[in-house]
Amino acid sequence: MAEEETELSDKQKKEIAKWFLLNAPAGEIQYVAKDLKSVLNNDDVYDEAASEAFPVYNKSHMICLEMPGRFGDVLVTSYGELQGNEYLDPKTAQVAIVDHVKQVCTEVRPASDEELPTPYVEEYRCALEAEMLKYVGEAYPKGSCSVYCINGKDVEGPGYDFELVAVISAARLSPQNFCTGSWQSIWKIECKDDIQVLELKGKLQVGAHYFEEGNVQLDAKHECRDSTMFQSPDDSAIAIASLIRHHETEYLASLEASYLNLPDATFKDLRRKLPVTRTLFPWHSTSQFSLTREISKELGIGK
């Protein structure tokens, strides 16, 4: 007797819905959400899943939202997260209030002094942001970047360490052409005053999704480290931006080289050199093969 199918609980449905939302490719979560809402046919379960999944998705993809009042754009990242749904935009010293599910910025307020670094740290942060904006403008036409102070924002002058993080987020979304792509890079910079060194740790992630008559996804990740001298704000910023440019350009070049070799190397290695019969298939004379004849022979039909 066949086992009866058991109905999933609302909790199980919510967890499954969250998985689909969190694993949506860049820029496609709203399409996934629309289909999920239709499949679930339960607004309470969907709303609960969406309220938990969208904030995580938005921060992991570092989405860029336009702030009202012509203040520019804000990146939704864990590094700029304050309380609730508030996110700091260090360029404008504004705090954006975000509706995660709708993926819009609803309000803006000025940042308080406690939410901003000291003038000493801000000088380094601002100089690095200016250099990063130049670089991103050249390398990523659809990109955005921000620089945050994540440790030591209360440092008043030389003699103490602090840490900055530069984040770059770029996306090219063309669902009407069945393709989307994204780039995220996170560069943590430890400013070690005692040994006059800037230590960089980078995490790069590239994603792409092609879904015209198929479903092909790329998810490539890379980590790297480097260091340079701790100098004046402007000189430090130039040195850091130069290192970031070098490593990202090098990684992109390695990706391009590896995918250029796919047809001649990787795909060829995946294929069986010969069929299980250990003989080449005679493509020039396929008429000798007949599925009907072979089946009839195996089953003893027509004897």
mmCIF file of C-alpha atoms in Angstrom:
data_model
loop_
_atom_site.group_PDB
_atom_site.id
_atom_site.type_symbol
_atom_site.label_atom_id
_atom_site.label_comp_id
_atom_site.label_asym_id
_atom_site.label_seq_id
_atom_site.Cartn_x
_atom_site.Cartn_y
_atom_site.Cartn_z
ATOM 1 C CA MET A 1 0.000 0.000 0.000
ATOM 2 C CA ALA A 2 1.463 3.343 -1.022
ATOM 3 C CA GLU A 3 2.329 5.745 1.750
ATOM 4 C CA GLU A 4 0.039 8.721 2.025
ATOM 5 C CA GLU A 5 1.610 12.088 1.288
ATOM 6 C CA THR A 6 1.786 14.286 4.375
ATOM 7 C CA GLU A 7 1.052 17.989 4.175
ATOM 8 C CA LEU A 8 4.021 20.210 4.978
ATOM 9 C CA SER A 9 3.669 22.374 8.055
ATOM 10 C CA ASP A 10 3.667 26.170 7.705
ATOM 11 C CA LYS A 11 7.123 26.245 9.301
ATOM 12 C CA GLN A 12 8.494 23.824 6.705
ATOM 13 C CA LYS A 13 6.928 25.825 3.878
ATOM 14 C CA LYS A 14 8.468 29.014 5.268
ATOM 15 C CA GLU A 15 11.954 27.470 5.429
ATOM 16 C CA ILE A 16 11.681 26.170 1.849
ATOM 17 C CA ALA A 17 10.466 29.569 0.640
ATOM 18 C CA LYS A 18 13.373 31.268 2.446
ATOM 19 C CA TRP A 19 15.840 28.933 0.733
ATOM 20 C CA PHE A 20 14.545 29.855 -2.711
ATOM 21 C CA LEU A 21 14.605 33.579 -1.896
ATOM 22 C CA LEU A 22 18.111 33.521 -0.435
ATOM 23 C CA ASN A 23 19.472 31.559 -3.400
ATOM 24 C CA ALA A 24 17.948 33.790 -6.072
ATOM 25 C CA PRO A 25 20.621 35.142 -8.469
ATOM 26 C CA ALA A 26 21.512 38.826 -8.345
ATOM 27 C CA GLY A 27 18.589 41.079 -9.224
ATOM 28 C CA GLU A 28 16.104 38.222 -9.545
ATOM 29 C CA ILE A 29 14.657 37.904 -6.044
ATOM 30 C CA GLN A 30 11.492 39.857 -6.914
ATOM 31 C CA TYR A 31 10.718 37.402 -9.746
ATOM 32 C CA VAL A 32 11.297 34.448 -7.410
ATOM 33 C CA ALA A 33 9.148 36.106 -4.722
ATOM 34 C CA LYS A 34 6.259 36.634 -7.136
ATOM 35 C CA ASP A 35 6.233 32.960 -8.143
ATOM 36 C CA LEU A 36 6.634 31.778 -4.554
ATOM 37 C CA LYS A 37 3.691 33.864 -3.406
ATOM 38 C CA SER A 38 1.556 32.260 -6.091
ATOM 39 C CA VAL A 39 2.728 28.723 -5.264
ATOM 40 C CA LEU A 40 2.351 29.089 -1.483
ATOM 41 C CA ASN A 41 -1.116 30.620 -1.731
ATOM 42 C CA ASN A 42 -0.693 31.660 1.905
ATOM 43 C CA ASP A 43 0.071 35.329 2.562
ATOM 44 C CA ASP A 44 1.041 34.768 6.212
ATOM 45 C CA VAL A 45 3.681 32.154 5.364
ATOM 46 C CA TYR A 46 5.006 34.222 2.464
ATOM 47 C CA ASP A 47 5.189 37.460 4.479
ATOM 48 C CA GLU A 48 7.097 35.735 7.273
ATOM 49 C CA ALA A 49 9.556 34.123 4.842
ATOM 50 C CA ALA A 50 10.058 37.385 2.939
ATOM 51 C CA SER A 51 10.594 39.460 6.082
ATOM 52 C CA GLU A 52 13.396 37.101 7.154
ATOM 53 C CA ALA A 53 15.007 36.444 3.757
ATOM 54 C CA PHE A 54 15.023 39.853 2.064
ATOM 55 C CA PRO A 55 17.271 41.669 4.614
ATOM 56 C CA VAL A 56 19.855 38.869 4.427
ATOM 57 C CA TYR A 57 19.707 38.794 0.615
ATOM 58 C CA ASN A 58 19.955 42.575 0.253
ATOM 59 C CA LYS A 59 23.006 42.778 2.526
ATOM 60 C CA SER A 60 24.788 39.793 0.984
ATOM 61 C CA HIS A 61 24.307 41.232 -2.526
ATOM 62 C CA MET A 62 25.086 44.764 -1.272
ATOM 63 C CA ILE A 63 22.233 46.244 -3.286
ATOM 64 C CA CYS A 64 22.308 49.942 -4.158
ATOM 65 C CA LEU A 65 19.193 52.039 -3.485
ATOM 66 C CA GLU A 66 18.378 55.616 -4.390
ATOM 67 C CA MET A 67 17.790 57.893 -1.422
ATOM 68 C CA PRO A 68 14.892 60.361 -1.592
ATOM 69 C CA GLY A 69 15.671 64.059 -1.633
ATOM 70 C CA ARG A 70 18.482 63.822 -4.213
ATOM 71 C CA PHE A 71 21.004 62.647 -1.647
ATOM 72 C CA GLY A 72 22.372 60.018 -4.032
ATOM 73 C CA ASP A 73 22.560 56.273 -3.516
ATOM 74 C CA VAL A 74 23.165 54.127 -0.450
ATOM 75 C CA LEU A 75 24.674 50.649 -0.333
ATOM 76 C CA VAL A 76 22.834 48.186 1.875
ATOM 77 C CA THR A 77 25.668 46.393 3.690
ATOM 78 C CA SER A 78 26.272 44.951 7.129
ATOM 79 C CA TYR A 79 29.118 47.472 7.532
ATOM 80 C CA GLY A 80 26.741 50.425 7.288
ATOM 81 C CA GLU A 81 23.922 48.805 9.263
ATOM 82 C CA LEU A 82 22.903 50.763 12.342
ATOM 83 C CA GLN A 83 19.670 49.748 14.057
ATOM 84 C CA GLY A 84 16.460 48.376 12.657
ATOM 85 C CA ASN A 85 16.421 49.037 8.923
ATOM 86 C CA GLU A 86 18.787 52.029 9.053
ATOM 87 C CA TYR A 87 21.937 52.170 6.920
ATOM 88 C CA LEU A 88 24.675 54.796 6.994
ATOM 89 C CA ASP A 89 25.850 56.419 3.782
ATOM 90 C CA PRO A 90 29.299 57.768 4.768
ATOM 91 C CA LYS A 91 29.665 59.877 1.603
ATOM 92 C CA THR A 92 26.768 62.144 2.546
ATOM 93 C CA ALA A 93 26.679 61.497 6.318
ATOM 94 C CA GLN A 94 23.035 60.517 5.889
ATOM 95 C CA VAL A 95 21.153 57.533 7.304
ATOM 96 C CA ALA A 96 18.726 55.748 4.983
ATOM 97 C CA ILE A 97 15.663 53.894 6.265
ATOM 98 C CA VAL A 98 15.114 50.880 4.011
ATOM 99 C CA ASP A 99 12.069 48.777 3.191
ATOM 100 C CA HIS A 100 13.822 45.467 2.513
ATOM 101 C CA VAL A 101 10.957 43.589 0.883
ATOM 102 C CA LYS A 102 10.138 46.400 -1.543
ATOM 103 C CA GLN A 103 13.854 47.180 -1.945
ATOM 104 C CA VAL A 104 13.383 50.932 -1.654
ATOM 105 C CA CYS A 105 14.670 53.675 0.600
ATOM 106 C CA THR A 106 11.691 55.320 2.291
ATOM 107 C CA GLU A 107 13.279 58.051 4.437
ATOM 108 C CA VAL A 108 16.554 59.815 5.112
ATOM 109 C CA ARG A 109 17.869 61.493 8.250
ATOM 110 C CA PRO A 110 21.215 63.142 9.111
ATOM 111 C CA ALA A 111 23.715 60.881 10.882
ATOM 112 C CA SER A 112 24.502 61.761 14.494
ATOM 113 C CA ASP A 113 28.058 62.493 15.692
ATOM 114 C CA GLU A 114 28.100 59.130 17.501
ATOM 115 C CA GLU A 115 27.449 57.335 14.192
ATOM 116 C CA LEU A 116 30.371 59.013 12.418
ATOM 117 C CA PRO A 117 34.150 58.632 12.924
ATOM 118 C CA THR A 118 36.365 61.319 14.428
ATOM 119 C CA PRO A 119 37.852 64.009 12.128
ATOM 120 C CA TYR A 120 41.244 62.210 12.211
ATOM 121 C CA VAL A 121 39.810 58.884 10.993
ATOM 122 C CA GLU A 122 37.402 60.636 8.638
ATOM 123 C CA GLU A 123 40.325 62.261 6.834
ATOM 124 C CA TYR A 124 41.720 58.820 5.949
ATOM 125 C CA ARG A 125 38.266 57.417 5.155
ATOM 126 C CA CYS A 126 37.330 60.334 2.924
ATOM 127 C CA ALA A 127 40.647 60.277 1.032
ATOM 128 C CA LEU A 128 40.306 56.560 0.336
ATOM 129 C CA GLU A 129 36.698 56.950 -0.763
ATOM 130 C CA ALA A 130 37.687 59.648 -3.255
ATOM 131 C CA GLU A 131 40.300 57.347 -4.828
ATOM 132 C CA MET A 132 37.926 54.388 -4.840
ATOM 133 C CA LEU A 133 35.219 56.415 -6.562
ATOM 134 C CA LYS A 134 37.697 57.274 -9.343
ATOM 135 C CA TYR A 135 38.663 53.635 -9.756
ATOM 136 C CA VAL A 136 35.091 52.290 -9.690
ATOM 137 C CA GLY A 137 33.971 54.949 -12.169
ATOM 138 C CA GLU A 138 36.600 53.683 -14.627
ATOM 139 C CA ALA A 139 36.352 49.936 -13.983
ATOM 140 C CA TYR A 140 32.664 49.408 -13.175
ATOM 141 C CA PRO A 141 30.305 51.716 -15.094
ATOM 142 C CA LYS A 142 27.326 50.226 -13.236
ATOM 143 C CA GLY A 143 29.162 50.077 -9.917
ATOM 144 C CA SER A 144 28.932 51.785 -6.538
ATOM 145 C CA CYS A 145 31.338 51.906 -3.627
ATOM 146 C CA SER A 146 31.534 53.064 -0.036
ATOM 147 C CA VAL A 147 34.231 53.201 2.630
ATOM 148 C CA TYR A 148 33.323 52.614 6.269
ATOM 149 C CA CYS A 149 35.243 52.750 9.534
ATOM 150 C CA ILE A 150 34.526 49.441 11.277
ATOM 151 C CA ASN A 151 37.004 49.647 14.170
ATOM 152 C CA GLY A 152 38.546 52.558 16.053
ATOM 153 C CA LYS A 153 36.179 55.284 14.854
ATOM 154 C CA ASP A 154 36.844 57.150 18.131
ATOM 155 C CA VAL A 155 40.621 57.436 17.507
ATOM 156 C CA GLU A 156 41.542 61.117 17.878
ATOM 157 C CA GLY A 157 45.085 61.114 16.454
ATOM 158 C CA PRO A 158 48.303 59.202 15.663
ATOM 159 C CA GLY A 159 49.447 56.416 17.951
ATOM 160 C CA TYR A 160 46.356 54.193 17.711
ATOM 161 C CA ASP A 161 45.127 51.605 15.219
ATOM 162 C CA PHE A 162 41.854 51.712 13.295
ATOM 163 C CA GLU A 163 40.254 49.698 10.515
ATOM 164 C CA LEU A 164 38.477 50.713 7.326
ATOM 165 C CA VAL A 165 36.549 48.622 4.817
ATOM 166 C CA ALA A 166 36.027 49.517 1.161
ATOM 167 C CA VAL A 167 33.136 47.750 -0.568
ATOM 168 C CA ILE A 168 32.375 47.666 -4.292
ATOM 169 C CA SER A 169 29.071 46.452 -5.690
ATOM 170 C CA ALA A 170 28.211 46.319 -9.373
ATOM 171 C CA ALA A 171 25.378 44.629 -11.222
ATOM 172 C CA ARG A 172 24.264 44.413 -14.818
ATOM 173 C CA LEU A 173 20.728 43.135 -14.967
ATOM 174 C CA SER A 174 19.041 42.275 -18.249
ATOM 175 C CA PRO A 175 16.245 39.799 -17.479
ATOM 176 C CA GLN A 176 14.532 40.615 -20.770
ATOM 177 C CA ASN A 177 17.633 39.127 -22.431
ATOM 178 C CA PHE A 178 17.722 36.233 -19.960
ATOM 179 C CA CYS A 179 20.968 37.207 -18.252
ATOM 180 C CA THR A 180 22.140 38.923 -15.071
ATOM 181 C CA GLY A 181 25.570 39.492 -13.576
ATOM 182 C CA SER A 182 27.098 40.918 -10.419
ATOM 183 C CA TRP A 183 30.413 41.780 -8.780
ATOM 184 C CA GLN A 184 31.069 42.296 -5.077
ATOM 185 C CA SER A 185 34.397 43.003 -3.471
ATOM 186 C CA ILE A 186 35.165 43.706 0.167
ATOM 187 C CA TRP A 187 38.548 45.129 1.161
ATOM 188 C CA LYS A 188 39.394 45.379 4.851
ATOM 189 C CA ILE A 189 42.273 47.723 5.624
ATOM 190 C CA GLU A 190 43.951 47.504 9.018
ATOM 191 C CA CYS A 191 45.773 50.754 9.735
ATOM 192 C CA LYS A 192 48.570 49.766 12.138
ATOM 193 C CA ASP A 193 50.115 52.949 13.422
ATOM 194 C CA ASP A 194 52.709 51.274 15.672
ATOM 195 C CA ILE A 195 54.484 49.519 12.778
ATOM 196 C CA GLN A 196 53.408 52.035 10.099
ATOM 197 C CA VAL A 197 51.778 49.373 7.918
ATOM 198 C CA LEU A 198 48.448 49.077 6.105
ATOM 199 C CA GLU A 199 47.333 45.450 5.764
ATOM 200 C CA LEU A 200 44.723 44.614 3.110
ATOM 201 C CA LYS A 201 42.475 41.557 2.990
ATOM 202 C CA GLY A 202 40.233 41.232 -0.046
ATOM 203 C CA LYS A 203 37.247 39.020 -0.823
ATOM 204 C CA LEU A 204 35.956 39.060 -4.398
ATOM 205 C CA GLN A 205 32.807 37.397 -5.703
ATOM 206 C CA VAL A 206 31.532 37.245 -9.278
ATOM 207 C CA GLY A 207 28.100 35.925 -10.224
ATOM 208 C CA ALA A 208 26.383 35.411 -13.565
ATOM 209 C CA HIS A 209 23.133 33.771 -14.630
ATOM 210 C CA TYR A 210 22.046 32.838 -18.159
ATOM 211 C CA PHE A 211 18.611 31.300 -18.457
ATOM 212 C CA GLU A 212 17.555 31.384 -22.104
ATOM 213 C CA GLU A 213 16.292 27.861 -22.829
ATOM 214 C CA GLY A 214 18.403 26.584 -19.941
ATOM 215 C CA ASN A 215 19.899 27.521 -16.600
ATOM 216 C CA VAL A 216 23.623 28.207 -16.307
ATOM 217 C CA GLN A 217 25.115 29.967 -13.296
ATOM 218 C CA LEU A 218 28.590 31.164 -12.349
ATOM 219 C CA ASP A 219 29.612 31.720 -8.737
ATOM 220 C CA ALA A 220 33.334 32.463 -8.453
ATOM 221 C CA LYS A 221 35.106 33.574 -5.278
ATOM 222 C CA HIS A 222 38.644 34.717 -4.591
ATOM 223 C CA GLU A 223 40.596 35.962 -1.584
ATOM 224 C CA CYS A 224 43.858 37.881 -1.501
ATOM 225 C CA ARG A 225 46.144 39.830 0.830
ATOM 226 C CA ASP A 226 48.642 42.644 0.489
ATOM 227 C CA SER A 227 50.252 45.462 2.450
ATOM 228 C CA THR A 228 51.746 48.912 2.010
ATOM 229 C CA MET A 229 53.196 51.730 4.099
ATOM 230 C CA PHE A 230 51.036 53.777 6.466
ATOM 231 C CA GLN A 231 51.472 57.319 5.139
ATOM 232 C CA SER A 232 49.478 60.543 4.978
ATOM 233 C CA PRO A 233 45.752 60.232 4.188
ATOM 234 C CA ASP A 234 46.168 61.109 0.495
ATOM 235 C CA ASP A 235 49.285 58.974 -0.067
ATOM 236 C CA SER A 236 47.768 56.024 1.811
ATOM 237 C CA ALA A 237 44.578 56.288 -0.251
ATOM 238 C CA ILE A 238 46.481 56.296 -3.550
ATOM 239 C CA ALA A 239 48.569 53.279 -2.494
ATOM 240 C CA ILE A 240 45.520 51.289 -1.315
ATOM 241 C CA ALA A 241 43.476 52.032 -4.442
ATOM 242 C CA SER A 242 46.432 51.033 -6.612
ATOM 243 C CA LEU A 243 46.731 47.659 -4.856
ATOM 244 C CA ILE A 244 43.004 47.028 -5.150
ATOM 245 C CA ARG A 245 43.073 47.889 -8.844
ATOM 246 C CA HIS A 246 46.012 45.524 -9.376
ATOM 247 C CA HIS A 247 44.433 42.539 -7.618
ATOM 248 C CA GLU A 248 41.000 42.945 -9.183
ATOM 249 C CA THR A 249 42.429 43.399 -12.679
ATOM 250 C CA GLU A 250 44.605 40.337 -12.194
ATOM 251 C CA TYR A 251 41.651 38.245 -11.003
ATOM 252 C CA LEU A 252 39.466 39.321 -13.926
ATOM 253 C CA ALA A 253 42.266 38.432 -16.338
ATOM 254 C CA SER A 254 42.591 34.962 -14.770
ATOM 255 C CA LEU A 255 38.820 34.431 -15.080
ATOM 256 C CA GLU A 256 38.843 35.452 -18.729
ATOM 257 C CA ALA A 257 41.771 33.125 -19.451
ATOM 258 C CA SER A 258 40.116 30.158 -17.747
ATOM 259 C CA TYR A 259 36.834 30.597 -19.619
ATOM 260 C CA LEU A 260 38.582 31.054 -22.945
ATOM 261 C CA ASN A 261 40.091 27.614 -22.394
ATOM 262 C CA LEU A 262 36.762 25.949 -21.570
ATOM 263 C CA PRO A 263 35.944 24.626 -25.072
ATOM 264 C CA ASP A 264 39.439 23.317 -25.840
ATOM 265 C CA ALA A 265 40.459 22.037 -22.433
ATOM 266 C CA THR A 266 37.871 21.718 -19.662
ATOM 267 C CA PHE A 267 34.885 20.533 -21.712
ATOM 268 C CA LYS A 268 37.077 18.123 -23.685
ATOM 269 C CA ASP A 269 38.377 16.585 -20.448
ATOM 270 C CA LEU A 270 34.816 16.041 -19.249
ATOM 271 C CA ARG A 271 33.879 13.974 -22.301
ATOM 272 C CA ARG A 272 34.504 10.243 -22.607
ATOM 273 C CA LYS A 273 37.331 9.693 -25.078
ATOM 274 C CA LEU A 274 35.592 6.612 -26.533
ATOM 275 C CA PRO A 275 32.158 5.041 -26.055
ATOM 276 C CA VAL A 276 31.827 2.011 -23.795
ATOM 277 C CA THR A 277 32.375 -0.195 -26.864
ATOM 278 C CA ARG A 278 35.898 1.310 -27.119
ATOM 279 C CA THR A 279 35.288 2.095 -30.813
ATOM 280 C CA LEU A 280 34.610 5.365 -32.555
ATOM 281 C CA PHE A 281 31.014 6.004 -33.584
ATOM 282 C CA PRO A 282 30.663 5.876 -37.412
ATOM 283 C CA TRP A 283 28.966 9.212 -37.984
ATOM 284 C CA HIS A 284 29.488 8.833 -41.749
ATOM 285 C CA SER A 285 27.278 5.737 -41.884
ATOM 286 C CA THR A 286 24.556 5.866 -39.264
ATOM 287 C CA SER A 287 22.080 3.944 -41.441
ATOM 288 C CA GLN A 288 23.527 0.644 -40.195
ATOM 289 C CA PHE A 289 21.988 1.373 -36.774
ATOM 290 C CA SER A 290 18.283 0.842 -36.256
ATOM 291 C CA LEU A 291 16.659 1.132 -32.847
ATOM 292 C CA THR A 292 13.641 -0.866 -34.058
ATOM 293 C CA ARG A 293 15.840 -3.659 -35.388
ATOM 294 C CA GLU A 294 17.891 -3.858 -32.216
ATOM 295 C CA ILE A 295 14.797 -4.000 -29.976
ATOM 296 C CA SER A 296 13.181 -6.632 -32.185
ATOM 297 C CA LYS A 297 16.355 -8.692 -32.021
ATOM 298 C CA GLU A 298 16.559 -8.436 -28.229
ATOM 299 C CA LEU A 299 12.897 -9.354 -27.726
ATOM 300 C CA GLY A 300 12.814 -12.072 -30.350
ATOM 301 C CA ILE A 301 10.077 -10.335 -32.319
ATOM 302 C CA GLY A 302 9.453 -11.339 -35.919
ATOM 303 C CA LYS A 303 11.061 -14.765 -35.655
#
